[in-house]
Amino acid sequence: MCDSIDVLAARLSRTEWNELVATLPDDALAHLVIATVRQLRRRLARSYGRGGKSRASALERSAQQLITELSGQGENDDGW
């Protein structure tokens, strides 16, 4: 039986995620990046629409990390 994508995603380690992404052809990686950013933006908007939380969520932290990475200020690949 084939696992659903969310079950598979939960099973992958950071190293396995990195290896998976590294094997993607450029077109697939480009599509994944755009789809992921759009989904991140939608989910953040939904969370803000519900009043948000006092502590930063995992999605908010990842959005901040994405901004840091894209600005060229990211120092390493250790964190998410």
PDB file of C-alpha atoms in Angstrom:
ATOM      1  CA  MET A   1       0.000   0.000   0.000  1.00  0.00           C
ATOM      2  CA  CYS A   2       1.308   3.437  -0.910  1.00  0.00           C
ATOM      3  CA  ASP A   3       1.673   6.031   1.850  1.00  0.00           C
ATOM      4  CA  SER A   4      -0.033   9.368   1.406  1.00  0.00           C
ATOM      5  CA  ILE A   5       2.242  12.324   0.752  1.00  0.00           C
ATOM      6  CA  ASP A   6       1.767  13.704   4.291  1.00  0.00           C
ATOM      7  CA  VAL A   7       2.784  10.370   5.844  1.00  0.00           C
ATOM      8  CA  LEU A   8       5.819  10.163   3.569  1.00  0.00           C
ATOM      9  CA  ALA A   9       6.761  13.781   4.372  1.00  0.00           C
ATOM     10  CA  ALA A  10       6.560  13.110   8.098  1.00  0.00           C
ATOM     11  CA  ARG A  11       8.895  10.118   7.756  1.00  0.00           C
ATOM     12  CA  LEU A  12      11.676  11.892   5.872  1.00  0.00           C
ATOM     13  CA  SER A  13      14.617  13.258   7.815  1.00  0.00           C
ATOM     14  CA  ARG A  14      16.141  16.621   6.920  1.00  0.00           C
ATOM     15  CA  THR A  15      18.949  14.796   5.145  1.00  0.00           C
ATOM     16  CA  GLU A  16      16.466  12.749   3.113  1.00  0.00           C
ATOM     17  CA  TRP A  17      14.527  15.916   2.209  1.00  0.00           C
ATOM     18  CA  ASN A  18      17.752  17.568   1.067  1.00  0.00           C
ATOM     19  CA  GLU A  19      18.677  14.514  -1.006  1.00  0.00           C
ATOM     20  CA  LEU A  20      15.205  14.388  -2.572  1.00  0.00           C
ATOM     21  CA  VAL A  21      15.264  18.065  -3.515  1.00  0.00           C
ATOM     22  CA  ALA A  22      18.831  17.799  -4.837  1.00  0.00           C
ATOM     23  CA  THR A  23      17.722  15.137  -7.331  1.00  0.00           C
ATOM     24  CA  LEU A  24      14.896  17.232  -8.805  1.00  0.00           C
ATOM     25  CA  PRO A  25      15.437  18.629 -12.286  1.00  0.00           C
ATOM     26  CA  ASP A  26      15.449  22.444 -12.467  1.00  0.00           C
ATOM     27  CA  ASP A  27      11.906  22.660 -13.867  1.00  0.00           C
ATOM     28  CA  ALA A  28      10.497  20.478 -11.087  1.00  0.00           C
ATOM     29  CA  LEU A  29      12.416  22.397  -8.420  1.00  0.00           C
ATOM     30  CA  ALA A  30      11.154  25.705  -9.827  1.00  0.00           C
ATOM     31  CA  HIS A  31       7.561  24.445  -9.727  1.00  0.00           C
ATOM     32  CA  LEU A  32       7.994  23.130  -6.193  1.00  0.00           C
ATOM     33  CA  VAL A  33       9.420  26.447  -4.976  1.00  0.00           C
ATOM     34  CA  ILE A  34       6.581  28.521  -6.442  1.00  0.00           C
ATOM     35  CA  ALA A  35       3.860  26.140  -5.257  1.00  0.00           C
ATOM     36  CA  THR A  36       5.390  26.018  -1.773  1.00  0.00           C
ATOM     37  CA  VAL A  37       5.684  29.796  -1.425  1.00  0.00           C
ATOM     38  CA  ARG A  38       2.085  30.262  -2.569  1.00  0.00           C
ATOM     39  CA  GLN A  39       0.859  27.665  -0.077  1.00  0.00           C
ATOM     40  CA  LEU A  40       2.928  29.255   2.698  1.00  0.00           C
ATOM     41  CA  ARG A  41       1.420  32.652   1.912  1.00  0.00           C
ATOM     42  CA  ARG A  42      -2.160  31.233   1.948  1.00  0.00           C
ATOM     43  CA  ARG A  43      -1.656  29.441   5.249  1.00  0.00           C
ATOM     44  CA  LEU A  44      -0.078  32.475   6.899  1.00  0.00           C
ATOM     45  CA  ALA A  45      -2.993  34.636   5.710  1.00  0.00           C
ATOM     46  CA  ARG A  46      -5.453  32.129   7.177  1.00  0.00           C
ATOM     47  CA  SER A  47      -3.649  32.069  10.504  1.00  0.00           C
ATOM     48  CA  TYR A  48      -3.615  35.889  10.666  1.00  0.00           C
ATOM     49  CA  GLY A  49      -7.321  35.896   9.770  1.00  0.00           C
ATOM     50  CA  ARG A  50      -8.050  33.861  12.889  1.00  0.00           C
ATOM     51  CA  GLY A  51      -6.352  36.393  15.119  1.00  0.00           C
ATOM     52  CA  GLY A  52      -2.920  34.811  14.924  1.00  0.00           C
ATOM     53  CA  LYS A  53      -0.914  33.580  17.881  1.00  0.00           C
ATOM     54  CA  SER A  54       1.311  35.381  20.322  1.00  0.00           C
ATOM     55  CA  ARG A  55       4.233  33.040  19.555  1.00  0.00           C
ATOM     56  CA  ALA A  56       5.589  32.587  16.071  1.00  0.00           C
ATOM     57  CA  SER A  57       4.313  29.441  14.403  1.00  0.00           C
ATOM     58  CA  ALA A  58       6.526  27.016  12.492  1.00  0.00           C
ATOM     59  CA  LEU A  59       5.233  28.590   9.268  1.00  0.00           C
ATOM     60  CA  GLU A  60       6.086  32.106  10.444  1.00  0.00           C
ATOM     61  CA  ARG A  61       9.577  30.987  11.417  1.00  0.00           C
ATOM     62  CA  SER A  62      10.059  29.314   8.037  1.00  0.00           C
ATOM     63  CA  ALA A  63       8.844  32.470   6.244  1.00  0.00           C
ATOM     64  CA  GLN A  64      11.429  34.499   8.151  1.00  0.00           C
ATOM     65  CA  GLN A  65      14.124  31.968   7.278  1.00  0.00           C
ATOM     66  CA  LEU A  66      13.078  32.089   3.626  1.00  0.00           C
ATOM     67  CA  ILE A  67      13.410  35.887   3.623  1.00  0.00           C
ATOM     68  CA  THR A  68      16.857  35.585   5.197  1.00  0.00           C
ATOM     69  CA  GLU A  69      17.972  32.966   2.669  1.00  0.00           C
ATOM     70  CA  LEU A  70      16.720  34.925  -0.328  1.00  0.00           C
ATOM     71  CA  SER A  71      18.380  38.109   0.898  1.00  0.00           C
ATOM     72  CA  GLY A  72      21.710  36.263   0.927  1.00  0.00           C
ATOM     73  CA  GLN A  73      22.125  36.592   4.676  1.00  0.00           C
ATOM     74  CA  GLY A  74      21.648  32.903   5.477  1.00  0.00           C
ATOM     75  CA  GLU A  75      24.727  31.500   7.162  1.00  0.00           C
ATOM     76  CA  ASN A  76      24.257  27.739   6.937  1.00  0.00           C
ATOM     77  CA  ASP A  77      21.981  24.910   5.939  1.00  0.00           C
ATOM     78  CA  ASP A  78      21.577  23.402   9.402  1.00  0.00           C
ATOM     79  CA  GLY A  79      18.180  24.777  10.397  1.00  0.00           C
ATOM     80  CA  TRP A  80      14.814  24.858   8.709  1.00  0.00           C
TER      81      TRP A  80
END
